[in-house]
């Protein structure tokens, strides 16, 4: 393996650790707990390295938001080895995965939503990420329900997201597994409701 491949791998690892540290701090302390120095300490890297990758706190937070966006898009990523109906069911169930119903993840979500309300730049990133997720979910609905118009698929996706966000919010209160399963079943009812002219 060449030196460039090793360096690139090390750089990706360090940059990933920095972003994870920023997300961890954001989930625990909100935006006020995220500083370049705190991120460096949390990631176990030199402050200069954080400054090398990110110009300032805003750049770092934007990169962290994009990391969350990438993760969200994986929730609605198509799986060509499954039927369109099964792809949609898998996506609807993914939002209730154990790693997404943790206090850390849900706290992070709440802080990100608050950031979007407090800052126009973060709001734009959040809105664009939301549109991409909605489009990904609508595409899965469209593939499973080809008789529906794109607008109807997007409307169903929006209704599903309301239930998903409610499930995430109430999971912090200790909602039991049966309630989560009912929420998933409700999203499936919305997604697979018969086409009506």
mmCIF file of C-alpha atoms in Angstrom, residues 57-170:
data_model
loop_
_atom_site.group_PDB
_atom_site.id
_atom_site.type_symbol
_atom_site.label_atom_id
_atom_site.label_comp_id
_atom_site.label_asym_id
_atom_site.label_seq_id
_atom_site.Cartn_x
_atom_site.Cartn_y
_atom_site.Cartn_z
ATOM 1 C CA UNK A 57 -16.986 26.605 14.455
ATOM 2 C CA UNK A 58 -19.618 27.401 11.817
ATOM 3 C CA UNK A 59 -17.783 25.400 9.154
ATOM 4 C CA UNK A 60 -17.421 22.504 11.587
ATOM 5 C CA UNK A 61 -21.108 22.522 12.542
ATOM 6 C CA UNK A 62 -22.116 22.667 8.886
ATOM 7 C CA UNK A 63 -19.951 19.630 8.157
ATOM 8 C CA UNK A 64 -21.522 17.823 11.115
ATOM 9 C CA UNK A 65 -25.005 18.655 9.807
ATOM 10 C CA UNK A 66 -24.049 17.235 6.426
ATOM 11 C CA UNK A 67 -22.849 14.050 8.148
ATOM 12 C CA UNK A 68 -26.311 13.674 9.731
ATOM 13 C CA UNK A 69 -27.881 14.320 6.315
ATOM 14 C CA UNK A 70 -25.785 11.511 4.780
ATOM 15 C CA UNK A 71 -26.895 9.181 7.562
ATOM 16 C CA UNK A 72 -30.556 10.099 7.028
ATOM 17 C CA UNK A 73 -30.301 9.380 3.307
ATOM 18 C CA UNK A 74 -29.078 5.880 4.129
ATOM 19 C CA UNK A 75 -32.388 5.316 5.938
ATOM 20 C CA UNK A 76 -34.246 5.697 2.633
ATOM 21 C CA UNK A 77 -31.602 4.220 0.341
ATOM 22 C CA UNK A 78 -33.047 1.686 -2.102
ATOM 23 C CA UNK A 79 -31.929 -1.924 -1.874
ATOM 24 C CA UNK A 80 -31.967 -3.386 -5.404
ATOM 25 C CA UNK A 81 -31.959 -6.925 -4.010
ATOM 26 C CA UNK A 82 -35.463 -6.422 -2.561
ATOM 27 C CA UNK A 83 -38.837 -5.797 -4.155
ATOM 28 C CA UNK A 84 -40.066 -2.180 -4.154
ATOM 29 C CA UNK A 85 -42.621 -3.057 -1.468
ATOM 30 C CA UNK A 86 -39.989 -4.633 0.774
ATOM 31 C CA UNK A 87 -37.598 -1.700 0.202
ATOM 32 C CA UNK A 88 -40.296 0.656 1.456
ATOM 33 C CA UNK A 89 -41.094 -1.523 4.480
ATOM 34 C CA UNK A 90 -37.390 -1.745 5.356
ATOM 35 C CA UNK A 91 -37.026 2.028 5.190
ATOM 36 C CA UNK A 92 -40.077 2.559 7.382
ATOM 37 C CA UNK A 93 -38.644 0.173 9.980
ATOM 38 C CA UNK A 94 -35.108 1.599 9.903
ATOM 39 C CA UNK A 95 -36.136 4.757 11.759
ATOM 40 C CA UNK A 96 -36.885 2.642 14.826
ATOM 41 C CA UNK A 97 -33.456 0.995 14.869
ATOM 42 C CA UNK A 98 -31.920 0.710 18.322
ATOM 43 C CA UNK A 99 -29.092 3.152 17.496
ATOM 44 C CA UNK A 100 -31.630 5.840 16.524
ATOM 45 C CA UNK A 101 -33.735 5.529 19.670
ATOM 46 C CA UNK A 102 -30.889 6.418 22.014
ATOM 47 C CA UNK A 103 -30.771 9.498 24.207
ATOM 48 C CA UNK A 104 -27.601 10.638 22.399
ATOM 49 C CA UNK A 105 -29.163 10.485 18.954
ATOM 50 C CA UNK A 106 -32.498 11.972 19.993
ATOM 51 C CA UNK A 107 -30.785 14.768 21.899
ATOM 52 C CA UNK A 108 -28.696 15.483 18.824
ATOM 53 C CA UNK A 109 -31.888 15.701 16.729
ATOM 54 C CA UNK A 110 -33.436 18.169 19.164
ATOM 55 C CA UNK A 111 -30.332 20.355 19.136
ATOM 56 C CA UNK A 112 -30.192 20.293 15.340
ATOM 57 C CA UNK A 113 -33.843 21.327 15.097
ATOM 58 C CA UNK A 114 -33.185 24.141 17.573
ATOM 59 C CA UNK A 115 -30.160 25.271 15.564
ATOM 60 C CA UNK A 116 -32.309 25.459 12.449
ATOM 61 C CA UNK A 117 -34.699 27.784 14.299
ATOM 62 C CA UNK A 118 -31.889 30.001 15.563
ATOM 63 C CA UNK A 119 -29.700 30.425 12.486
ATOM 64 C CA UNK A 120 -30.666 31.016 8.859
ATOM 65 C CA UNK A 121 -27.632 29.192 7.460
ATOM 66 C CA UNK A 122 -28.288 26.101 9.558
ATOM 67 C CA UNK A 123 -31.980 26.356 8.705
ATOM 68 C CA UNK A 124 -31.140 26.191 5.001
ATOM 69 C CA UNK A 125 -28.930 23.115 5.474
ATOM 70 C CA UNK A 126 -31.683 21.487 7.532
ATOM 71 C CA UNK A 127 -34.390 22.343 4.965
ATOM 72 C CA UNK A 128 -32.312 20.966 2.080
ATOM 73 C CA UNK A 129 -31.570 17.789 4.050
ATOM 74 C CA UNK A 130 -35.255 17.402 4.882
ATOM 75 C CA UNK A 131 -36.186 17.767 1.195
ATOM 76 C CA UNK A 132 -33.648 15.110 0.204
ATOM 77 C CA UNK A 133 -34.978 12.710 2.836
ATOM 78 C CA UNK A 134 -38.577 13.433 1.804
ATOM 79 C CA UNK A 135 -37.706 12.868 -1.864
ATOM 80 C CA UNK A 136 -35.932 9.600 -1.005
ATOM 81 C CA UNK A 137 -38.927 8.357 0.937
ATOM 82 C CA UNK A 138 -41.348 9.555 -1.758
ATOM 83 C CA UNK A 139 -39.294 7.694 -4.383
ATOM 84 C CA UNK A 140 -39.650 4.477 -2.373
ATOM 85 C CA UNK A 141 -43.403 5.057 -2.106
ATOM 86 C CA UNK A 142 -43.567 5.756 -5.848
ATOM 87 C CA UNK A 143 -41.716 2.552 -6.694
ATOM 88 C CA UNK A 144 -44.025 0.525 -4.448
ATOM 89 C CA UNK A 145 -47.167 2.377 -5.583
ATOM 90 C CA UNK A 146 -46.556 3.211 -9.271
ATOM 91 C CA UNK A 147 -50.162 4.371 -9.816
ATOM 92 C CA UNK A 148 -49.687 7.324 -7.464
ATOM 93 C CA UNK A 149 -48.661 10.739 -8.753
ATOM 94 C CA UNK A 150 -45.389 12.193 -7.500
ATOM 95 C CA UNK A 151 -47.349 14.774 -5.483
ATOM 96 C CA UNK A 152 -49.362 12.012 -3.782
ATOM 97 C CA UNK A 153 -46.159 10.091 -2.998
ATOM 98 C CA UNK A 154 -44.579 13.206 -1.526
ATOM 99 C CA UNK A 155 -47.709 13.935 0.525
ATOM 100 C CA UNK A 156 -47.627 10.414 1.922
ATOM 101 C CA UNK A 157 -43.925 10.773 2.666
ATOM 102 C CA UNK A 158 -44.604 14.031 4.538
ATOM 103 C CA UNK A 159 -47.336 12.361 6.606
ATOM 104 C CA UNK A 160 -44.979 9.491 7.410
ATOM 105 C CA UNK A 161 -42.230 11.890 8.527
ATOM 106 C CA UNK A 162 -44.611 13.529 11.000
ATOM 107 C CA UNK A 163 -45.189 10.137 12.630
ATOM 108 C CA UNK A 164 -41.472 9.281 12.529
ATOM 109 C CA UNK A 165 -40.493 12.574 14.172
ATOM 110 C CA UNK A 166 -43.195 12.091 16.798
ATOM 111 C CA UNK A 167 -41.883 8.616 17.489
ATOM 112 C CA UNK A 168 -38.353 9.976 17.932
ATOM 113 C CA UNK A 169 -39.514 12.747 20.237
ATOM 114 C CA UNK A 170 -41.651 10.516 22.420
#
